[in-house]
Amino acid sequence: MTVRGRLVVYVGPMFAGKSAHLIAAAKKQADVLALKPGFDTRDGSELVSRDGSHLAAVSANVWPAEAHRYSHVVLDEGQFWVSPHYRGDIVQDIQNVRAQGVDVTVGGLDTDYRRIPFDVMERLRDEADEVIVLTARCHVCGAPAAWTAKTHDTGHLLETGDQELYEARCDAHWTLPEAALKRGSGRG
Ligand SMILES: [Zn+2]
């Protein structure tokens, strides 16, 4: 009988070091398949962390058929593995490969810039053997920051970006982007 693979989930805001943790976890094993969302063309075919570590990764918008041949699958930006960027149910795909004995480590944002949870990350947390909650440093005061804030409203919910678009913020300093506040609603 195959022992079911472990699922470890790293969650937190942007700038919390999720990619660095994923890369460190991946480097503990020799046969690792690292996956990044197909539309995320930043950094080419690598996972890159802000501390400078990097790892060869495959961009995917369907579950790779060869994944079960690895002992460990690492998947970054878990919140993006949903329609229309991903064809299939990533939670089920991960469960299937775990049933074949493959360990899986996922990193992702737990909430969007409006502090609304990403469903897919909640589902993965529910299935996980271990959930590690990371914090960043508040861009304003340096305190532990659990939230991602968008510095200006672009009208898109799922969007890649970096310091030009997002900042980590603590409870006291988190706000919606100005344009969303003017509309009187955080749902945009
Ligand atoms: Zn703060």
Short mmCIF file of N, CA and C and ligand atoms in Angstrom, two decimals:
data_model
loop_
_atom_site.label_atom_id
_atom_site.label_comp_id
_atom_site.label_asym_id
_atom_site.label_seq_id
_atom_site.Cartn_x
_atom_site.Cartn_y
_atom_site.Cartn_z
N MET A 1 0.84 -1.20 0.00
CA MET A 1 0.00 0.00 0.00
C MET A 1 0.87 1.25 0.00
N THR A 2 0.51 2.18 -0.81
CA THR A 2 1.26 3.44 -0.87
C THR A 2 0.86 4.34 0.29
N VAL A 3 1.86 4.91 0.92
CA VAL A 3 1.58 5.89 1.98
C VAL A 3 1.22 7.22 1.31
N ARG A 4 0.14 7.81 1.78
CA ARG A 4 -0.31 9.07 1.20
C ARG A 4 0.73 10.17 1.42
N GLY A 5 0.98 10.96 0.40
CA GLY A 5 1.94 12.05 0.51
C GLY A 5 1.44 13.16 1.42
N ARG A 6 2.39 13.84 2.05
CA ARG A 6 2.04 14.95 2.94
C ARG A 6 1.76 16.21 2.13
N LEU A 7 0.79 16.99 2.63
CA LEU A 7 0.53 18.31 2.04
C LEU A 7 0.88 19.37 3.07
N VAL A 8 1.81 20.23 2.71
CA VAL A 8 2.19 21.37 3.55
C VAL A 8 1.83 22.64 2.81
N VAL A 9 1.16 23.56 3.49
CA VAL A 9 0.70 24.80 2.86
C VAL A 9 1.30 26.00 3.60
N TYR A 10 1.98 26.87 2.85
CA TYR A 10 2.49 28.13 3.39
C TYR A 10 1.56 29.24 2.92
N VAL A 11 1.01 29.99 3.87
CA VAL A 11 0.16 31.12 3.50
C VAL A 11 0.66 32.39 4.17
N GLY A 12 0.26 33.51 3.61
CA GLY A 12 0.63 34.80 4.16
C GLY A 12 0.46 35.86 3.09
N PRO A 13 0.75 37.11 3.44
CA PRO A 13 0.62 38.19 2.46
C PRO A 13 1.80 38.18 1.51
N MET A 14 1.79 39.09 0.58
CA MET A 14 2.98 39.26 -0.27
C MET A 14 4.14 39.73 0.60
N PHE A 15 5.35 39.44 0.16
CA PHE A 15 6.59 39.85 0.84
C PHE A 15 6.81 39.12 2.17
N ALA A 16 6.15 37.95 2.34
CA ALA A 16 6.31 37.19 3.59
C ALA A 16 7.35 36.07 3.45
N GLY A 17 7.94 35.95 2.27
CA GLY A 17 8.97 34.92 2.09
C GLY A 17 8.44 33.55 1.71
N LYS A 18 7.24 33.51 1.14
CA LYS A 18 6.65 32.21 0.80
C LYS A 18 7.50 31.46 -0.23
N SER A 19 7.93 32.17 -1.28
CA SER A 19 8.73 31.49 -2.31
C SER A 19 10.04 30.98 -1.73
N ALA A 20 10.66 31.74 -0.84
CA ALA A 20 11.92 31.30 -0.22
C ALA A 20 11.70 30.00 0.56
N HIS A 21 10.60 29.90 1.29
CA HIS A 21 10.29 28.67 2.03
C HIS A 21 10.05 27.51 1.08
N LEU A 22 9.34 27.77 -0.02
CA LEU A 22 9.08 26.70 -0.99
C LEU A 22 10.38 26.20 -1.59
N ILE A 23 11.24 27.12 -1.95
CA ILE A 23 12.51 26.74 -2.57
C ILE A 23 13.36 25.94 -1.58
N ALA A 24 13.37 26.38 -0.33
CA ALA A 24 14.14 25.65 0.70
C ALA A 24 13.57 24.24 0.89
N ALA A 25 12.24 24.12 0.90
CA ALA A 25 11.61 22.80 1.05
C ALA A 25 11.96 21.91 -0.14
N ALA A 26 11.95 22.50 -1.33
CA ALA A 26 12.21 21.74 -2.55
C ALA A 26 13.65 21.22 -2.56
N LYS A 27 14.57 22.02 -2.06
CA LYS A 27 15.99 21.66 -2.16
C LYS A 27 16.39 20.53 -1.20
N LYS A 28 15.46 20.12 -0.33
CA LYS A 28 15.75 18.99 0.56
C LYS A 28 15.68 17.66 -0.17
N GLN A 29 15.05 17.63 -1.34
CA GLN A 29 14.91 16.38 -2.08
C GLN A 29 15.46 16.52 -3.49
N ALA A 30 15.94 15.43 -4.04
CA ALA A 30 16.57 15.49 -5.36
C ALA A 30 15.55 15.52 -6.49
N ASP A 31 14.49 14.73 -6.36
CA ASP A 31 13.54 14.67 -7.49
C ASP A 31 12.28 15.46 -7.15
N VAL A 32 12.36 16.73 -7.47
CA VAL A 32 11.28 17.66 -7.16
C VAL A 32 10.77 18.28 -8.45
N LEU A 33 9.46 18.35 -8.58
CA LEU A 33 8.85 19.07 -9.69
C LEU A 33 8.30 20.38 -9.14
N ALA A 34 8.85 21.50 -9.58
CA ALA A 34 8.36 22.81 -9.13
C ALA A 34 7.46 23.39 -10.21
N LEU A 35 6.31 23.88 -9.79
CA LEU A 35 5.31 24.38 -10.73
C LEU A 35 4.99 25.84 -10.43
N LYS A 36 4.79 26.60 -11.48
CA LYS A 36 4.29 27.97 -11.33
C LYS A 36 3.15 28.18 -12.32
N PRO A 37 2.24 29.13 -12.05
CA PRO A 37 1.10 29.32 -12.94
C PRO A 37 1.55 29.66 -14.35
N GLY A 38 0.84 29.11 -15.34
CA GLY A 38 1.24 29.28 -16.73
C GLY A 38 1.28 30.72 -17.19
N PHE A 39 0.42 31.56 -16.64
CA PHE A 39 0.36 32.95 -17.11
C PHE A 39 1.38 33.84 -16.42
N ASP A 40 2.00 33.30 -15.36
CA ASP A 40 2.95 34.12 -14.60
C ASP A 40 4.30 34.05 -15.30
N THR A 41 4.58 35.02 -16.12
CA THR A 41 5.78 34.97 -16.95
C THR A 41 6.96 35.69 -16.29
N ARG A 42 6.77 36.16 -15.06
CA ARG A 42 7.89 36.79 -14.36
C ARG A 42 8.98 35.75 -14.11
N ASP A 43 10.20 36.14 -14.22
CA ASP A 43 11.35 35.30 -13.87
C ASP A 43 11.50 34.07 -14.75
N GLY A 44 10.88 34.04 -15.94
CA GLY A 44 11.05 32.92 -16.86
C GLY A 44 10.65 31.59 -16.22
N SER A 45 11.43 30.55 -16.44
CA SER A 45 11.06 29.22 -15.95
C SER A 45 11.74 28.92 -14.62
N GLU A 46 11.62 29.84 -13.70
CA GLU A 46 12.20 29.65 -12.36
C GLU A 46 11.25 30.20 -11.31
N LEU A 47 11.32 29.60 -10.12
CA LEU A 47 10.78 30.26 -8.94
C LEU A 47 11.92 31.09 -8.38
N VAL A 48 11.64 32.35 -8.11
CA VAL A 48 12.67 33.24 -7.58
C VAL A 48 12.12 33.91 -6.33
N SER A 49 12.92 33.89 -5.27
CA SER A 49 12.48 34.54 -4.04
C SER A 49 13.18 35.88 -3.92
N ARG A 50 12.64 36.73 -3.06
CA ARG A 50 13.22 38.06 -2.90
C ARG A 50 14.56 38.01 -2.16
N ASP A 51 14.87 36.86 -1.55
CA ASP A 51 16.20 36.75 -0.93
C ASP A 51 17.24 36.22 -1.92
N GLY A 52 16.80 36.02 -3.17
CA GLY A 52 17.76 35.68 -4.22
C GLY A 52 17.88 34.19 -4.53
N SER A 53 17.20 33.32 -3.76
CA SER A 53 17.26 31.90 -4.09
C SER A 53 16.36 31.63 -5.29
N HIS A 54 16.70 30.59 -6.05
CA HIS A 54 15.88 30.27 -7.21
C HIS A 54 15.91 28.78 -7.51
N LEU A 55 14.95 28.34 -8.30
CA LEU A 55 14.73 26.92 -8.55
C LEU A 55 14.06 26.79 -9.92
N ALA A 56 14.54 25.86 -10.73
CA ALA A 56 13.91 25.62 -12.03
C ALA A 56 12.47 25.19 -11.83
N ALA A 57 11.56 25.75 -12.60
CA ALA A 57 10.13 25.46 -12.44
C ALA A 57 9.46 25.35 -13.80
N VAL A 58 8.40 24.57 -13.84
CA VAL A 58 7.60 24.39 -15.04
C VAL A 58 6.35 25.24 -14.93
N SER A 59 6.06 26.03 -15.97
CA SER A 59 4.81 26.79 -16.01
C SER A 59 3.70 25.86 -16.49
N ALA A 60 2.58 25.84 -15.77
CA ALA A 60 1.52 24.89 -16.11
C ALA A 60 0.15 25.53 -16.03
N ASN A 61 -0.73 25.14 -16.98
CA ASN A 61 -2.14 25.50 -16.82
C ASN A 61 -3.03 24.26 -16.83
N VAL A 62 -2.40 23.08 -16.86
CA VAL A 62 -3.07 21.79 -16.58
C VAL A 62 -2.13 20.98 -15.71
N TRP A 63 -2.67 19.99 -15.01
CA TRP A 63 -1.82 19.18 -14.13
C TRP A 63 -0.84 18.36 -14.97
N PRO A 64 0.46 18.41 -14.71
CA PRO A 64 1.42 17.67 -15.53
C PRO A 64 1.27 16.16 -15.31
N ALA A 65 1.14 15.42 -16.42
CA ALA A 65 0.91 13.98 -16.33
C ALA A 65 2.05 13.25 -15.63
N GLU A 66 3.26 13.83 -15.68
CA GLU A 66 4.42 13.14 -15.11
C GLU A 66 4.60 13.42 -13.62
N ALA A 67 3.71 14.19 -13.00
CA ALA A 67 3.92 14.64 -11.61
C ALA A 67 4.08 13.47 -10.64
N HIS A 68 3.36 12.37 -10.89
CA HIS A 68 3.40 11.24 -9.95
C HIS A 68 4.75 10.53 -9.92
N ARG A 69 5.62 10.84 -10.90
CA ARG A 69 6.94 10.19 -10.93
C ARG A 69 7.93 10.87 -9.99
N TYR A 70 7.55 12.00 -9.45
CA TYR A 70 8.43 12.73 -8.51
C TYR A 70 8.06 12.37 -7.08
N SER A 71 8.98 12.58 -6.14
CA SER A 71 8.64 12.33 -4.75
C SER A 71 8.04 13.58 -4.09
N HIS A 72 8.22 14.74 -4.74
CA HIS A 72 7.78 15.99 -4.13
C HIS A 72 7.38 16.97 -5.23
N VAL A 73 6.19 17.52 -5.12
CA VAL A 73 5.75 18.58 -6.05
C VAL A 73 5.60 19.86 -5.24
N VAL A 74 6.20 20.93 -5.75
CA VAL A 74 6.14 22.24 -5.10
C VAL A 74 5.38 23.18 -6.03
N LEU A 75 4.43 23.90 -5.49
CA LEU A 75 3.55 24.71 -6.33
C LEU A 75 3.45 26.11 -5.73
N ASP A 76 3.80 27.11 -6.53
CA ASP A 76 3.82 28.49 -6.03
C ASP A 76 2.57 29.25 -6.49
N GLU A 77 2.26 30.32 -5.80
CA GLU A 77 1.12 31.19 -6.16
C GLU A 77 -0.17 30.38 -6.24
N GLY A 78 -0.44 29.60 -5.19
CA GLY A 78 -1.60 28.70 -5.17
C GLY A 78 -2.92 29.38 -5.50
N GLN A 79 -3.03 30.66 -5.14
CA GLN A 79 -4.30 31.38 -5.39
C GLN A 79 -4.61 31.54 -6.87
N PHE A 80 -3.59 31.40 -7.72
CA PHE A 80 -3.80 31.58 -9.16
C PHE A 80 -4.20 30.30 -9.88
N TRP A 81 -4.22 29.16 -9.16
CA TRP A 81 -4.50 27.87 -9.84
C TRP A 81 -6.00 27.63 -9.91
N VAL A 82 -6.68 28.55 -10.59
CA VAL A 82 -8.13 28.50 -10.74
C VAL A 82 -8.48 28.92 -12.16
N SER A 83 -9.73 28.61 -12.58
CA SER A 83 -10.20 29.04 -13.89
C SER A 83 -10.19 30.56 -13.96
N PRO A 84 -9.86 31.19 -15.08
CA PRO A 84 -9.51 30.59 -16.37
C PRO A 84 -8.01 30.30 -16.53
N HIS A 85 -7.23 30.51 -15.46
CA HIS A 85 -5.78 30.32 -15.60
C HIS A 85 -5.40 28.85 -15.54
N TYR A 86 -6.26 28.03 -14.92
CA TYR A 86 -5.95 26.62 -14.74
C TYR A 86 -7.14 25.80 -15.16
N ARG A 87 -6.88 24.75 -15.94
CA ARG A 87 -7.96 23.88 -16.40
C ARG A 87 -7.98 22.64 -15.51
N GLY A 88 -8.97 22.55 -14.65
CA GLY A 88 -9.07 21.42 -13.74
C GLY A 88 -9.29 21.95 -12.33
N ASP A 89 -9.35 21.02 -11.37
CA ASP A 89 -9.52 21.38 -9.97
C ASP A 89 -8.20 21.07 -9.26
N ILE A 90 -7.47 22.09 -8.92
CA ILE A 90 -6.12 21.89 -8.38
C ILE A 90 -6.17 21.11 -7.06
N VAL A 91 -7.24 21.30 -6.28
CA VAL A 91 -7.32 20.59 -4.99
C VAL A 91 -7.44 19.09 -5.25
N GLN A 92 -8.30 18.73 -6.21
CA GLN A 92 -8.46 17.31 -6.54
C GLN A 92 -7.19 16.75 -7.18
N ASP A 93 -6.57 17.53 -8.04
CA ASP A 93 -5.34 17.06 -8.69
C ASP A 93 -4.25 16.79 -7.64
N ILE A 94 -4.18 17.64 -6.64
CA ILE A 94 -3.18 17.44 -5.58
C ILE A 94 -3.54 16.20 -4.74
N GLN A 95 -4.83 16.03 -4.46
CA GLN A 95 -5.24 14.84 -3.71
C GLN A 95 -4.89 13.56 -4.47
N ASN A 96 -5.09 13.59 -5.79
CA ASN A 96 -4.80 12.40 -6.61
C ASN A 96 -3.32 12.04 -6.53
N VAL A 97 -2.46 13.04 -6.63
CA VAL A 97 -1.03 12.75 -6.66
C VAL A 97 -0.54 12.34 -5.25
N ARG A 98 -1.16 12.90 -4.21
CA ARG A 98 -0.82 12.48 -2.84
C ARG A 98 -1.21 11.01 -2.63
N ALA A 99 -2.31 10.61 -3.24
CA ALA A 99 -2.74 9.21 -3.10
C ALA A 99 -1.71 8.26 -3.71
N GLN A 100 -0.88 8.80 -4.61
CA GLN A 100 0.19 7.99 -5.22
C GLN A 100 1.50 8.14 -4.46
N GLY A 101 1.45 8.78 -3.30
CA GLY A 101 2.62 8.84 -2.43
C GLY A 101 3.49 10.06 -2.58
N VAL A 102 3.04 11.03 -3.38
CA VAL A 102 3.86 12.22 -3.64
C VAL A 102 3.58 13.29 -2.57
N ASP A 103 4.65 13.83 -1.96
CA ASP A 103 4.49 14.97 -1.05
C ASP A 103 4.26 16.23 -1.88
N VAL A 104 3.43 17.13 -1.35
CA VAL A 104 3.12 18.37 -2.06
C VAL A 104 3.29 19.54 -1.10
N THR A 105 3.98 20.58 -1.55
CA THR A 105 4.10 21.81 -0.78
C THR A 105 3.56 22.96 -1.63
N VAL A 106 2.64 23.72 -1.06
CA VAL A 106 2.00 24.82 -1.78
C VAL A 106 2.25 26.12 -1.03
N GLY A 107 2.55 27.17 -1.78
CA GLY A 107 2.60 28.51 -1.20
C GLY A 107 1.56 29.38 -1.86
N GLY A 108 0.97 30.30 -1.11
CA GLY A 108 0.00 31.19 -1.74
C GLY A 108 -0.49 32.26 -0.78
N LEU A 109 -1.18 33.22 -1.37
CA LEU A 109 -1.81 34.27 -0.57
C LEU A 109 -3.07 33.70 0.06
N ASP A 110 -3.28 33.93 1.35
CA ASP A 110 -4.53 33.47 1.95
C ASP A 110 -5.69 34.41 1.64
N THR A 111 -5.39 35.71 1.53
CA THR A 111 -6.46 36.68 1.21
C THR A 111 -5.98 37.62 0.11
N ASP A 112 -6.95 38.23 -0.59
CA ASP A 112 -6.60 39.19 -1.63
C ASP A 112 -6.39 40.58 -0.99
N TYR A 113 -6.20 41.59 -1.82
CA TYR A 113 -5.91 42.93 -1.28
C TYR A 113 -7.11 43.57 -0.58
N ARG A 114 -8.28 42.90 -0.71
CA ARG A 114 -9.48 43.37 0.03
C ARG A 114 -9.66 42.60 1.33
N ARG A 115 -8.74 41.72 1.64
CA ARG A 115 -8.77 40.83 2.80
C ARG A 115 -9.85 39.76 2.68
N ILE A 116 -10.24 39.47 1.44
CA ILE A 116 -11.22 38.40 1.20
C ILE A 116 -10.46 37.12 0.88
N PRO A 117 -10.78 36.01 1.58
CA PRO A 117 -10.03 34.77 1.37
C PRO A 117 -10.14 34.23 -0.05
N PHE A 118 -9.07 33.64 -0.52
CA PHE A 118 -9.10 32.90 -1.78
C PHE A 118 -9.64 31.51 -1.48
N ASP A 119 -10.77 31.15 -2.12
CA ASP A 119 -11.42 29.85 -1.87
C ASP A 119 -10.45 28.69 -2.03
N VAL A 120 -9.67 28.72 -3.10
CA VAL A 120 -8.81 27.58 -3.39
C VAL A 120 -7.78 27.39 -2.28
N MET A 121 -7.30 28.49 -1.70
CA MET A 121 -6.32 28.36 -0.61
C MET A 121 -6.99 27.83 0.66
N GLU A 122 -8.24 28.24 0.89
CA GLU A 122 -8.97 27.70 2.05
C GLU A 122 -9.17 26.20 1.92
N ARG A 123 -9.50 25.77 0.71
CA ARG A 123 -9.70 24.33 0.49
C ARG A 123 -8.40 23.57 0.68
N LEU A 124 -7.30 24.14 0.21
CA LEU A 124 -6.00 23.46 0.39
C LEU A 124 -5.62 23.41 1.86
N ARG A 125 -5.90 24.49 2.60
CA ARG A 125 -5.60 24.49 4.04
C ARG A 125 -6.39 23.39 4.74
N ASP A 126 -7.65 23.22 4.32
CA ASP A 126 -8.49 22.18 4.95
C ASP A 126 -7.91 20.79 4.75
N GLU A 127 -7.24 20.59 3.61
CA GLU A 127 -6.70 19.26 3.30
C GLU A 127 -5.30 19.05 3.87
N ALA A 128 -4.65 20.12 4.32
CA ALA A 128 -3.21 20.06 4.61
C ALA A 128 -2.92 19.30 5.90
N ASP A 129 -1.76 18.62 5.92
CA ASP A 129 -1.23 18.03 7.15
C ASP A 129 -0.63 19.12 8.03
N GLU A 130 -0.11 20.17 7.39
CA GLU A 130 0.55 21.23 8.13
C GLU A 130 0.31 22.55 7.39
N VAL A 131 -0.09 23.57 8.14
CA VAL A 131 -0.28 24.91 7.58
C VAL A 131 0.68 25.85 8.30
N ILE A 132 1.50 26.55 7.54
CA ILE A 132 2.45 27.48 8.13
C ILE A 132 2.05 28.89 7.71
N VAL A 133 1.70 29.71 8.70
CA VAL A 133 1.23 31.06 8.44
C VAL A 133 2.41 32.02 8.60
N LEU A 134 2.75 32.70 7.52
CA LEU A 134 3.89 33.62 7.52
C LEU A 134 3.39 35.07 7.58
N THR A 135 4.19 35.94 8.17
CA THR A 135 3.87 37.36 8.12
C THR A 135 5.02 38.10 7.43
N ALA A 136 4.67 39.26 6.91
CA ALA A 136 5.68 40.15 6.33
C ALA A 136 5.90 41.29 7.31
N ARG A 137 6.61 42.33 6.86
CA ARG A 137 6.78 43.54 7.68
C ARG A 137 5.93 44.64 7.08
N CYS A 138 5.16 45.30 7.93
CA CYS A 138 4.31 46.40 7.46
C CYS A 138 5.17 47.46 6.77
N HIS A 139 4.73 47.85 5.56
CA HIS A 139 5.47 48.83 4.77
C HIS A 139 5.52 50.20 5.48
N VAL A 140 4.51 50.44 6.33
CA VAL A 140 4.43 51.75 6.99
C VAL A 140 5.20 51.76 8.31
N CYS A 141 4.99 50.74 9.16
CA CYS A 141 5.53 50.83 10.53
C CYS A 141 6.51 49.70 10.89
N GLY A 142 6.62 48.69 10.04
CA GLY A 142 7.58 47.62 10.31
C GLY A 142 7.07 46.52 11.23
N ALA A 143 5.85 46.65 11.72
CA ALA A 143 5.27 45.61 12.58
C ALA A 143 4.92 44.38 11.72
N PRO A 144 4.70 43.20 12.35
CA PRO A 144 4.28 42.04 11.58
C PRO A 144 3.01 42.35 10.78
N ALA A 145 3.02 41.95 9.53
CA ALA A 145 1.93 42.32 8.62
C ALA A 145 1.30 41.06 8.06
N ALA A 146 -0.01 40.95 8.21
CA ALA A 146 -0.74 39.77 7.72
C ALA A 146 -1.47 40.05 6.41
N TRP A 147 -1.49 41.32 5.97
CA TRP A 147 -2.36 41.69 4.86
C TRP A 147 -1.56 42.23 3.68
N THR A 148 -2.15 42.04 2.49
CA THR A 148 -1.60 42.64 1.28
C THR A 148 -2.46 43.83 0.92
N ALA A 149 -1.85 44.98 0.69
CA ALA A 149 -2.60 46.16 0.25
C ALA A 149 -2.16 46.51 -1.16
N LYS A 150 -3.13 47.00 -1.93
CA LYS A 150 -2.83 47.44 -3.29
C LYS A 150 -2.67 48.95 -3.24
N THR A 151 -1.59 49.45 -3.81
CA THR A 151 -1.32 50.88 -3.66
C THR A 151 -2.18 51.73 -4.60
N HIS A 152 -2.64 51.16 -5.71
CA HIS A 152 -3.63 51.86 -6.54
C HIS A 152 -4.50 50.82 -7.22
N ASP A 153 -5.73 51.22 -7.55
CA ASP A 153 -6.71 50.26 -8.06
C ASP A 153 -6.59 50.12 -9.56
N THR A 154 -6.40 48.89 -10.03
CA THR A 154 -6.29 48.65 -11.47
C THR A 154 -7.53 47.99 -12.03
N GLY A 155 -8.47 47.60 -11.16
CA GLY A 155 -9.69 46.96 -11.63
C GLY A 155 -9.56 45.46 -11.82
N HIS A 156 -8.38 44.91 -11.56
CA HIS A 156 -8.19 43.47 -11.70
C HIS A 156 -7.99 42.85 -10.33
N LEU A 157 -8.63 41.68 -10.13
CA LEU A 157 -8.51 40.99 -8.84
C LEU A 157 -7.27 40.12 -8.80
N LEU A 158 -7.07 39.35 -9.87
CA LEU A 158 -5.90 38.46 -9.92
C LEU A 158 -4.87 39.13 -10.81
N GLU A 159 -3.78 39.48 -10.23
CA GLU A 159 -2.81 40.26 -10.99
C GLU A 159 -1.46 40.06 -10.36
N THR A 160 -0.46 39.81 -11.18
CA THR A 160 0.88 39.72 -10.64
C THR A 160 1.46 41.12 -10.55
N GLY A 161 2.35 41.29 -9.62
CA GLY A 161 2.95 42.61 -9.49
C GLY A 161 3.93 42.57 -8.35
N ASP A 162 4.59 43.67 -8.13
CA ASP A 162 5.57 43.70 -7.05
C ASP A 162 5.42 45.02 -6.31
N GLN A 163 6.53 45.54 -5.82
CA GLN A 163 6.44 46.73 -4.99
C GLN A 163 5.70 47.90 -5.65
N GLU A 164 5.65 47.91 -7.01
CA GLU A 164 4.99 49.04 -7.66
C GLU A 164 3.48 49.00 -7.46
N LEU A 165 2.96 47.83 -7.08
CA LEU A 165 1.50 47.67 -7.01
C LEU A 165 1.01 47.21 -5.64
N TYR A 166 1.85 46.50 -4.90
CA TYR A 166 1.40 45.92 -3.63
C TYR A 166 2.37 46.27 -2.49
N GLU A 167 1.81 46.31 -1.27
CA GLU A 167 2.62 46.45 -0.07
C GLU A 167 2.03 45.56 1.01
N ALA A 168 2.87 45.06 1.91
CA ALA A 168 2.38 44.35 3.09
C ALA A 168 1.99 45.40 4.14
N ARG A 169 0.89 45.15 4.84
CA ARG A 169 0.42 46.11 5.84
C ARG A 169 -0.08 45.37 7.09
N CYS A 170 0.12 46.00 8.24
CA CYS A 170 -0.43 45.49 9.50
C CYS A 170 -1.91 45.86 9.59
N ASP A 171 -2.57 45.38 10.63
CA ASP A 171 -3.99 45.70 10.85
C ASP A 171 -4.25 47.19 10.82
N ALA A 172 -3.38 47.94 11.50
CA ALA A 172 -3.61 49.39 11.65
C ALA A 172 -3.42 50.13 10.34
N HIS A 173 -2.58 49.63 9.47
CA HIS A 173 -2.23 50.39 8.26
C HIS A 173 -2.78 49.83 6.97
N TRP A 174 -3.52 48.73 7.07
CA TRP A 174 -4.12 48.19 5.86
C TRP A 174 -5.25 49.11 5.39
N THR A 175 -5.31 49.42 4.09
CA THR A 175 -6.43 50.16 3.51
C THR A 175 -6.72 49.60 2.13
N LEU A 176 -7.91 49.91 1.63
CA LEU A 176 -8.23 49.61 0.24
C LEU A 176 -7.56 50.66 -0.64
N PRO A 177 -7.36 50.36 -1.94
CA PRO A 177 -6.83 51.40 -2.83
C PRO A 177 -7.79 52.59 -2.88
N GLU A 178 -7.25 53.76 -3.11
CA GLU A 178 -8.07 54.99 -3.05
C GLU A 178 -9.29 54.95 -3.95
N ALA A 179 -9.13 54.46 -5.17
CA ALA A 179 -10.24 54.46 -6.10
C ALA A 179 -11.40 53.61 -5.59
N ALA A 180 -11.08 52.48 -4.96
CA ALA A 180 -12.12 51.60 -4.44
C ALA A 180 -12.84 52.28 -3.27
N LEU A 181 -12.09 53.02 -2.46
CA LEU A 181 -12.71 53.73 -1.34
C LEU A 181 -13.69 54.78 -1.86
N LYS A 182 -13.30 55.47 -2.93
CA LYS A 182 -14.17 56.52 -3.48
C LYS A 182 -15.48 55.94 -4.00
N ARG A 183 -15.42 54.71 -4.53
CA ARG A 183 -16.66 54.08 -5.01
C ARG A 183 -17.53 53.61 -3.86
N GLY A 184 -16.99 53.61 -2.65
CA GLY A 184 -17.76 53.21 -1.49
C GLY A 184 -17.90 51.72 -1.35
N SER A 185 -17.05 50.98 -2.03
CA SER A 185 -17.13 49.52 -1.95
C SER A 185 -15.77 48.92 -2.18
N GLY A 186 -15.50 47.86 -1.44
CA GLY A 186 -14.25 47.16 -1.63
C GLY A 186 -14.36 46.11 -2.71
N ARG A 187 -15.53 45.87 -3.19
CA ARG A 187 -15.71 44.79 -4.17
C ARG A 187 -15.57 45.35 -5.57
N GLY A 188 -14.46 45.22 -6.15
CA GLY A 188 -14.27 45.73 -7.51
C GLY A 188 -13.54 44.71 -8.26
ZN ZN B 1 1.76 49.10 10.25
#
